[in-house]
Coordinates of C-alpha atoms in Angstrom, one line a residue:
M777 CA 87.3 122.5 67.5
S778 CA 89.1 121.8 64.1
D779 CA 90.1 124.9 61.6
G780 CA 87.5 123.3 59.1
S781 CA 84.5 123.6 61.4
S782 CA 85.4 126.7 62.9
I783 CA 85.5 128.3 59.2
D784 CA 82.1 126.4 58.7
S785 CA 80.6 127.8 61.8
L786 CA 81.8 131.4 61.0
V787 CA 80.5 131.1 57.3
A788 CA 77.0 130.3 58.7
I789 CA 77.2 133.1 61.4
L790 CA 78.1 135.8 58.9
R791 CA 75.7 134.2 56.3
A792 CA 72.9 134.9 58.3
E793 CA 73.9 138.4 59.2
V794 CA 74.3 139.2 55.7
A795 CA 70.8 138.1 55.1
R796 CA 69.5 140.9 57.5
L797 CA 71.6 143.6 55.8
A798 CA 71.1 145.5 52.6
P799 CA 73.5 145.6 49.6
G800 CA 76.4 148.2 50.2
D801 CA 76.1 147.7 54.1
R802 CA 79.7 147.4 55.9
L803 CA 80.4 144.3 57.9
P804 CA 82.2 144.7 61.2
S805 CA 86.2 144.9 60.6
S806 CA 88.3 141.6 61.0
R807 CA 89.4 142.7 64.5
D808 CA 85.5 143.0 65.7
L809 CA 84.8 139.6 64.0
I810 CA 87.6 138.1 65.9
G811 CA 86.8 139.3 69.4
R812 CA 83.1 139.0 68.9
H813 CA 83.1 135.3 67.9
G814 CA 86.2 134.4 69.5
V815 CA 88.4 132.6 66.5
G816 CA 91.8 133.5 64.7
P817 CA 92.6 136.0 62.1
V818 CA 93.1 133.1 59.5
T819 CA 89.7 131.8 60.6
V820 CA 88.1 135.1 59.6
S821 CA 90.1 135.9 56.4
R822 CA 89.2 132.5 54.8
A823 CA 85.6 132.7 55.9
I824 CA 85.1 136.2 54.2
A825 CA 87.2 134.6 51.4
L826 CA 84.8 132.0 50.8
L827 CA 81.6 134.3 50.9
A828 CA 83.5 136.7 48.5
A829 CA 83.8 133.9 46.1
E830 CA 80.2 132.9 46.3
G831 CA 79.3 136.5 45.4
V832 CA 77.8 137.2 48.9
L833 CA 80.4 139.8 50.1
V834 CA 82.7 142.4 48.3
T835 CA 86.1 143.1 50.0
R836 CA 87.6 146.5 49.1
P837 CA 91.1 146.9 50.4
G838 CA 91.9 149.5 52.6
S839 CA 88.2 150.3 52.9
G840 CA 86.3 146.9 54.3
T841 CA 83.8 144.0 53.4
Y842 CA 80.5 145.0 52.1
V843 CA 77.3 142.8 51.4
A844 CA 77.2 142.3 47.4
V845 CA 74.3 143.6 45.2
R846 CA 71.8 140.4 45.2
R847 CA 71.2 138.7 42.0
S848 CA 67.8 139.2 40.6
T849 CA 65.5 136.1 41.1
A850 CA 62.4 137.8 39.9
T851 CA 62.5 136.3 36.3
A852 CA 63.7 132.8 36.0
P853 CA 66.1 132.3 32.9
D854 CA 64.7 130.8 29.9
T855 CA 66.8 128.4 28.3
S856 CA 63.9 126.3 26.5
W857 CA 65.7 127.5 23.3
Q858 CA 68.5 125.1 24.1
A859 CA 66.0 122.0 23.1
V860 CA 66.0 123.0 19.6
A861 CA 70.0 123.9 19.3
L862 CA 70.8 120.5 20.9
A863 CA 68.6 118.4 19.0
G864 CA 70.4 115.2 17.8
R865 CA 73.2 115.6 20.1
Q866 CA 72.1 113.5 23.4
L867 CA 75.0 112.1 25.0
D868 CA 74.9 109.2 27.8
P869 CA 76.0 110.2 30.8
G870 CA 77.8 106.9 31.8
E871 CA 78.4 106.1 35.3
P872 CA 76.2 108.6 37.5
T873 CA 78.0 110.4 40.2
V874 CA 75.7 110.2 43.3
E875 CA 75.7 112.0 46.5
V876 CA 75.8 109.6 49.5
P877 CA 73.4 111.0 52.2
P878 CA 74.7 111.3 55.8
G879 CA 74.3 107.8 57.6
T880 CA 74.2 105.8 54.4
V881 CA 76.4 103.0 54.0
A882 CA 78.3 103.8 50.4
L883 CA 78.9 100.6 48.3
S884 CA 78.6 102.4 44.9
G885 CA 80.8 104.0 42.8
G886 CA 84.2 103.2 41.5
Y887 CA 86.9 104.7 43.9
L888 CA 88.6 104.2 47.3
H889 CA 87.2 105.2 50.4
E890 CA 89.4 108.2 52.0
S891 CA 90.7 105.7 54.6
L892 CA 92.5 103.5 52.0
Q893 CA 94.0 106.3 49.9
P894 CA 97.4 107.4 50.7
T895 CA 96.8 111.0 51.6
R896 CA 99.7 111.7 53.4
A897 CA 102.3 110.3 50.8
L898 CA 100.2 112.4 48.2
G899 CA 100.4 115.6 50.2
A900 CA 104.3 115.0 50.9
A901 CA 104.8 114.3 47.1
L902 CA 102.9 117.3 46.0
A903 CA 104.9 119.6 48.4
R904 CA 108.2 118.1 47.1
A905 CA 106.8 118.8 43.6
A906 CA 106.0 122.5 44.2
R907 CA 109.5 123.1 45.2
R908 CA 111.1 122.2 42.1
P909 CA 112.4 125.2 40.3
D910 CA 110.5 124.0 37.1
A911 CA 107.6 123.2 38.8
W912 CA 105.2 125.5 36.5
H913 CA 107.1 125.3 33.3
R914 CA 105.3 123.6 30.2
A915 CA 105.3 120.0 30.1
P916 CA 106.1 118.1 26.9
A917 CA 103.2 117.1 24.7
A918 CA 103.8 113.2 25.8
G919 CA 104.6 113.9 29.4
L920 CA 107.4 114.0 31.5
A921 CA 110.2 111.8 30.4
P922 CA 110.7 110.1 34.1
L923 CA 107.0 109.6 34.7
R924 CA 106.6 107.7 31.0
T925 CA 109.7 105.8 31.9
V926 CA 107.8 104.8 35.5
F927 CA 104.8 103.6 33.5
A928 CA 106.8 101.8 31.0
R929 CA 108.9 99.8 33.4
Q930 CA 105.4 98.8 35.2
L931 CA 104.2 97.0 32.1
G932 CA 107.3 95.2 31.3
G933 CA 108.2 93.4 28.0
D934 CA 110.0 95.7 25.6
V935 CA 107.6 98.8 26.1
G936 CA 109.8 101.8 26.4
P937 CA 108.9 105.4 27.4
E938 CA 108.7 106.3 24.1
D939 CA 105.6 104.2 23.6
V940 CA 103.8 106.2 26.7
L941 CA 101.5 108.9 26.5
V942 CA 100.9 110.7 30.1
T943 CA 97.0 111.2 30.0
G944 CA 94.7 113.4 32.5
G945 CA 93.4 110.1 34.0
G946 CA 91.6 107.3 32.4
Q947 CA 88.2 108.7 31.1
G948 CA 89.7 111.3 28.7
A949 CA 91.9 109.1 27.5
L950 CA 88.8 106.6 26.8
S951 CA 87.2 109.6 24.8
M952 CA 90.4 110.4 23.1
L953 CA 91.1 106.7 22.0
F954 CA 87.8 106.2 20.9
R955 CA 87.8 109.4 18.6
A956 CA 91.5 108.4 17.6
T957 CA 91.4 104.7 16.2
V958 CA 88.1 104.4 14.4
A959 CA 85.7 107.0 12.3
P960 CA 82.1 107.8 13.8
G961 CA 79.4 105.5 12.9
S962 CA 81.7 102.4 13.4
P963 CA 81.2 99.4 15.7
V964 CA 83.2 98.9 18.7
L965 CA 83.0 95.6 20.3
V966 CA 83.0 95.5 24.2
E967 CA 82.4 92.9 26.7
S968 CA 78.9 92.3 28.0
P969 CA 78.7 93.6 30.7
T970 CA 81.3 96.5 30.6
Y971 CA 82.3 99.9 32.2
P972 CA 79.5 102.2 31.6
G973 CA 81.9 105.3 31.3
A974 CA 83.5 103.2 28.2
L975 CA 80.0 103.0 26.6
A976 CA 79.4 106.4 27.4
A977 CA 82.7 107.7 25.7
A978 CA 82.1 105.4 22.7
R979 CA 78.8 106.8 22.0
A980 CA 80.1 110.3 22.5
A981 CA 82.6 109.5 20.0
G982 CA 79.6 108.5 17.5
L983 CA 80.3 104.8 17.9
R984 CA 78.1 101.8 18.3
P985 CA 78.8 99.4 21.0
V986 CA 78.4 95.9 20.0
P987 CA 78.4 93.7 22.9
V988 CA 80.6 90.0 23.1
P989 CA 79.5 87.4 25.7
M990 CA 81.9 86.7 28.6
D991 CA 82.1 83.7 30.7
A992 CA 83.9 82.3 33.9
D993 CA 87.1 82.9 32.1
G994 CA 86.7 86.2 30.3
L995 CA 85.6 87.3 26.8
R996 CA 84.8 84.1 24.6
P997 CA 87.3 84.2 21.5
D998 CA 84.8 82.1 19.5
L999 CA 82.0 84.8 19.6
L1000 CA 84.8 87.6 19.4
A1001 CA 85.6 86.1 16.0
D1002 CA 82.0 86.0 15.1
A1003 CA 81.2 89.7 16.2
F1004 CA 84.3 90.9 14.2
A1005 CA 83.2 88.7 10.8
M1006 CA 79.5 89.9 11.5
T1007 CA 80.3 93.6 12.1
G1008 CA 83.5 94.6 10.3
A1009 CA 84.3 96.3 13.4
R1010 CA 88.0 97.3 13.8
L1011 CA 88.2 98.0 17.7
L1012 CA 87.6 96.2 20.7
Y1013 CA 87.4 97.6 24.0
C1014 CA 88.3 95.2 27.0
Q1015 CA 89.2 94.8 30.6
P1016 CA 91.3 91.5 30.6
T1017 CA 92.3 91.8 34.6
F1018 CA 89.8 92.6 37.2
H1019 CA 87.2 93.2 34.7
N1020 CA 84.6 96.0 35.9
P1021 CA 82.2 94.9 37.0
T1022 CA 82.5 91.2 37.3
G1023 CA 85.9 90.9 38.8
T1024 CA 87.0 88.2 36.2
V1025 CA 90.3 87.6 34.7
L1026 CA 90.8 86.7 31.3
S1027 CA 92.3 83.2 31.4
D1028 CA 96.1 82.3 30.5
A1029 CA 94.8 80.3 27.6
R1030 CA 92.6 83.0 26.2
R1031 CA 94.9 86.0 26.4
A1032 CA 96.8 85.3 23.1
Q1033 CA 93.7 84.1 21.5
V1034 CA 91.9 87.3 22.1
V1035 CA 94.8 89.3 20.6
D1036 CA 95.5 87.0 17.8
V1037 CA 91.6 87.1 16.8
A1038 CA 91.7 91.1 16.7
R1039 CA 95.1 91.1 15.0
A1040 CA 93.5 88.9 12.2
A1041 CA 90.7 91.4 11.9
G1042 CA 93.0 94.1 11.4
A1043 CA 91.7 95.5 14.7
F1044 CA 92.8 97.8 17.5
L1045 CA 92.5 96.2 21.1
I1046 CA 92.1 98.7 23.7
E1047 CA 93.2 97.2 26.9
D1048 CA 91.8 99.2 30.1
D1049 CA 94.0 97.9 32.7
F1050 CA 92.1 100.0 35.5
A1051 CA 93.0 97.6 38.1
R1052 CA 96.6 96.6 37.7
H1053 CA 97.3 98.3 41.3
L1054 CA 94.3 96.7 42.7
G1055 CA 95.1 93.2 43.5
H1056 CA 94.4 91.2 46.4
G1057 CA 98.0 90.1 47.2
R1058 CA 98.2 87.4 44.4
P1059 CA 100.4 87.9 41.2
V1060 CA 98.6 90.2 38.9
P1061 CA 98.7 88.8 35.2
R1062 CA 100.9 90.2 32.8
P1063 CA 99.5 92.7 30.7
L1064 CA 98.5 92.0 26.9
V1065 CA 100.4 94.9 25.6
A1066 CA 103.8 93.3 26.9
D1067 CA 103.7 90.7 24.4
D1068 CA 102.3 92.5 21.7
R1069 CA 104.8 93.9 19.1
D1070 CA 102.7 95.0 16.1
G1071 CA 100.7 97.6 17.9
T1072 CA 97.4 95.7 17.8
V1073 CA 96.9 96.3 21.6
I1074 CA 96.9 99.9 23.0
H1075 CA 96.9 99.9 26.8
L1076 CA 95.4 102.4 29.2
T1077 CA 96.0 102.5 33.2
S1078 CA 95.4 105.5 35.8
L1079 CA 96.6 106.2 39.1
T1080 CA 93.1 107.6 40.1
K1081 CA 92.0 104.2 41.3
P1082 CA 94.8 102.8 43.6
A1083 CA 95.5 106.3 44.8
S1084 CA 92.9 109.2 44.9
P1085 CA 90.1 110.5 42.5
S1086 CA 91.9 114.0 42.2
L1087 CA 94.9 112.4 41.0
R1088 CA 94.1 112.6 37.3
I1089 CA 97.1 111.1 35.9
G1090 CA 97.1 108.0 33.5
A1091 CA 98.9 106.6 30.9
V1092 CA 98.3 105.3 27.2
T1093 CA 100.7 102.9 25.7
A1094 CA 100.7 102.5 21.9
R1095 CA 103.1 101.8 18.9
G1096 CA 103.2 103.1 15.2
P1097 CA 101.0 105.6 13.3
V1098 CA 98.2 105.6 16.3
M1099 CA 100.6 107.2 18.5
R1100 CA 101.5 109.9 16.4
R1101 CA 97.8 110.4 16.0
L1102 CA 97.4 110.9 19.7
L1103 CA 99.9 113.1 20.1
G1104 CA 98.1 115.3 17.3
M1105 CA 94.9 114.9 19.3
R1106 CA 96.8 116.0 22.4
R1107 CA 97.7 119.1 20.8
V1108 CA 94.4 119.9 19.8
D1109 CA 92.7 119.1 23.1
D1110 CA 94.9 120.2 26.0
F1111 CA 98.4 120.9 24.8
F1112 CA 99.9 118.8 27.7
I1113 CA 98.9 117.5 31.5
A1114 CA 99.4 119.9 34.3
R1115 CA 103.3 119.9 35.1
P1116 CA 102.6 119.9 39.0
L1117 CA 100.4 117.0 39.1
Q1118 CA 102.7 115.2 36.8
E1119 CA 105.8 116.2 39.1
A1120 CA 103.6 114.9 42.0
A1121 CA 103.1 111.6 40.4
V1122 CA 106.9 111.1 39.8
E1123 CA 107.2 111.8 43.4
L1124 CA 104.7 109.5 44.8
L1125 CA 105.9 106.5 42.5
S1126 CA 109.5 106.7 43.1
T1127 CA 109.2 106.5 47.0
P1128 CA 109.2 103.5 49.5
A1129 CA 105.8 104.9 50.3
W1130 CA 104.3 104.1 47.5
D1131 CA 105.1 100.3 47.4
R1132 CA 104.2 100.3 51.3
H1133 CA 100.7 101.8 50.3
L1134 CA 100.1 98.9 47.6
R1135 CA 100.9 96.3 50.1
A1136 CA 98.6 97.4 52.6
L1137 CA 95.7 98.3 49.9
A1138 CA 96.1 94.7 48.6
A1139 CA 95.6 93.3 52.3
A1140 CA 92.7 95.8 53.2
L1141 CA 90.8 95.1 49.9
Q1142 CA 91.1 91.2 50.1
H1143 CA 89.8 91.4 53.7
R1144 CA 87.1 93.6 52.7
C1145 CA 86.3 91.6 49.7
T1146 CA 85.5 88.3 51.8
T1147 CA 84.2 90.4 54.5
L1148 CA 81.2 91.5 52.0
A1149 CA 81.0 88.1 50.0
A1150 CA 80.6 86.3 53.5
A1151 CA 78.0 88.7 55.0
L1152 CA 75.9 88.8 51.8
S1153 CA 76.3 84.7 51.8
R1154 CA 74.7 84.7 55.3
T1155 CA 72.0 87.5 55.1
L1156 CA 71.0 87.1 51.2
P1157 CA 71.5 83.5 50.3
D1158 CA 69.7 83.9 47.2
W1159 CA 71.6 86.6 45.7
T1160 CA 73.9 84.9 43.3
L1161 CA 77.7 86.1 43.7
T1162 CA 79.0 85.8 40.3
T1163 CA 82.6 85.1 41.7
V1164 CA 84.9 86.3 44.6
P1165 CA 87.3 88.4 42.6
A1166 CA 91.3 88.3 43.3
G1167 CA 91.5 91.8 42.6
G1168 CA 89.5 95.1 41.9
L1169 CA 86.7 96.5 43.8
H1170 CA 83.6 95.4 43.1
L1171 CA 81.4 92.4 43.8
W1172 CA 78.9 91.6 41.0
V1173 CA 75.9 90.0 42.0
Q1174 CA 72.7 88.7 40.2
L1175 CA 69.4 89.2 41.8
P1176 CA 66.8 86.2 42.1
S1177 CA 63.9 86.5 39.5
H1178 CA 61.1 86.9 42.1
L1179 CA 62.4 90.7 43.3
D1180 CA 60.9 93.6 41.9
E1181 CA 63.9 95.7 40.7
S1182 CA 62.1 98.8 40.9
A1183 CA 60.9 98.4 44.6
L1184 CA 64.2 96.9 45.7
A1185 CA 65.7 100.2 44.6
D1186 CA 63.6 102.2 46.6
A1187 CA 64.0 99.9 49.9
T1188 CA 67.6 99.9 49.3
R1189 CA 67.6 103.8 49.6
T1190 CA 65.1 103.7 52.6
A1191 CA 67.4 101.1 54.4
G1192 CA 70.5 103.5 54.0
V1193 CA 72.8 101.6 51.4
S1194 CA 73.8 103.1 48.0
I1195 CA 74.4 100.2 45.6
D1196 CA 75.0 100.3 41.5
P1197 CA 72.1 99.2 39.4
G1198 CA 73.2 96.8 37.0
H1199 CA 71.5 97.5 33.6
P1200 CA 73.7 100.3 33.0
F1201 CA 76.9 98.0 32.5
F1202 CA 75.1 96.3 29.7
P1203 CA 75.5 97.6 26.0
A1204 CA 72.2 96.2 24.7
E1205 CA 69.4 94.4 26.9
P1206 CA 70.8 92.7 30.1
P1207 CA 70.2 88.9 30.7
G1208 CA 69.0 89.4 34.2
A1209 CA 68.7 91.7 37.0
Y1210 CA 72.2 92.5 38.9
R1211 CA 73.7 94.9 41.2
R1212 CA 77.4 96.3 41.6
L1213 CA 78.7 96.5 45.2
N1214 CA 82.1 98.5 46.0
F1215 CA 83.6 96.9 48.9
G1216 CA 86.3 99.6 48.9
A1217 CA 84.0 102.7 49.1
A1218 CA 82.7 101.6 52.5
A1219 CA 84.7 103.5 55.5
D1220 CA 85.6 100.0 57.2
P1221 CA 84.8 96.2 57.2
G1222 CA 82.2 96.9 59.9
E1223 CA 80.3 99.0 57.5
L1224 CA 79.9 96.3 54.9
A1225 CA 78.4 93.7 57.5
E1226 CA 76.2 96.4 58.5
A1227 CA 75.2 97.1 54.4
A1228 CA 74.3 93.4 54.0
R1229 CA 72.3 93.4 57.1
R1230 CA 70.5 96.6 56.0
L1231 CA 70.1 94.8 52.6
A1232 CA 68.3 92.0 54.2
A1233 CA 66.2 93.7 56.3
A1234 CA 65.0 96.0 53.6
G1235 CA 63.2 92.6 52.1
G1236 CA 63.1 91.1 48.9
P1237 CA 60.1 93.0 47.1
R1238 CA 58.7 90.1 44.9
T1239 CA 57.3 90.2 41.6
G1240 CA 54.1 88.5 40.7
P1241 CA 51.2 87.2 43.2

């Protein structure tokens, strides 16, 4: 039995025992619990610590462990007053985090399955970082110099470490960028569809997302110029490389055009480069910021997608007064990013293990992508796959018009498959019914084929007669 399961089992036993006791009653000693349940002293210590953290037990050094006073539930708290206090402050929650029930094949969310994460390399990096004598010192507001240098080197061009600000992942950086670049009430141009978390962050900053259509080559520069002219916007948010959710890559011919259109409008362009390390083995396009010398492009990247959701380390690259403003906001928001996590990121990115992980990840994602695309083609031929992406984590499919979306969502849950609905990805009315499927979230490629089979077996609930 693993240590984790032994602790969980003992916690359950002690919880049941506490339920039969009165507040203030003393539990058996640790020695008695070890002998009675056949577990080690570490298991007992951790089980008691967990229950003490929950407020179930109280430990008194030198005296013993006692049942804590139970919280009264006779009168439910009344928080109805908050409806008035919060009026007019409703926030868009963005992309929901949904717990996947046991037995469900996960094709939802935006992260890698644990089996694809470099957990061993992460653990080793964190252990090495913790042994540094200055690991717990205050970090510079802009981030550790070695980490900024690594991020700058990855971008190429003449980007230097002085242009890089280390952030706590990508989502917090988006919130900061939307607040730093334009005033509340301003329009922000976005691709349609786009990342729901960006829409939520923009709306939380008081901005008005305005959709700009895409096609197979990405954002349309002609319609982008029209949108700037019509709205007077001074900010564009886009994902030129392995766009979420469609997987589209902005074509070579359009990359310079999009930057030129933004520059002509006197606008910033936020380049969300979340998938730079999620290519499927082919060369990844050069980031827009590498060829921008005038500070039009603000580049954003993160380590959470290729490594782990809990490696909350990202980087913003910007030039000119906007970087000084971002540093000012850092001193207001959080002062600096936790140094041990930054040190761990430096350790991870500076070892051969990171390069090996990226190569293995590219091969695994390419195999999973083609596996799921082929399975959908066989089992659900009337679901239209917009593209087979060369990078990223997702397939974007359009549903046939005869399907009842609500009934399909219920049938999908019943079938034991979690997928993301398409409507939250649109800043305005969606042009059709879509679903996003994460081929990186399942445990293995076999689950992807099983998910397609379950979706087909769930049937296609039809609209109309």
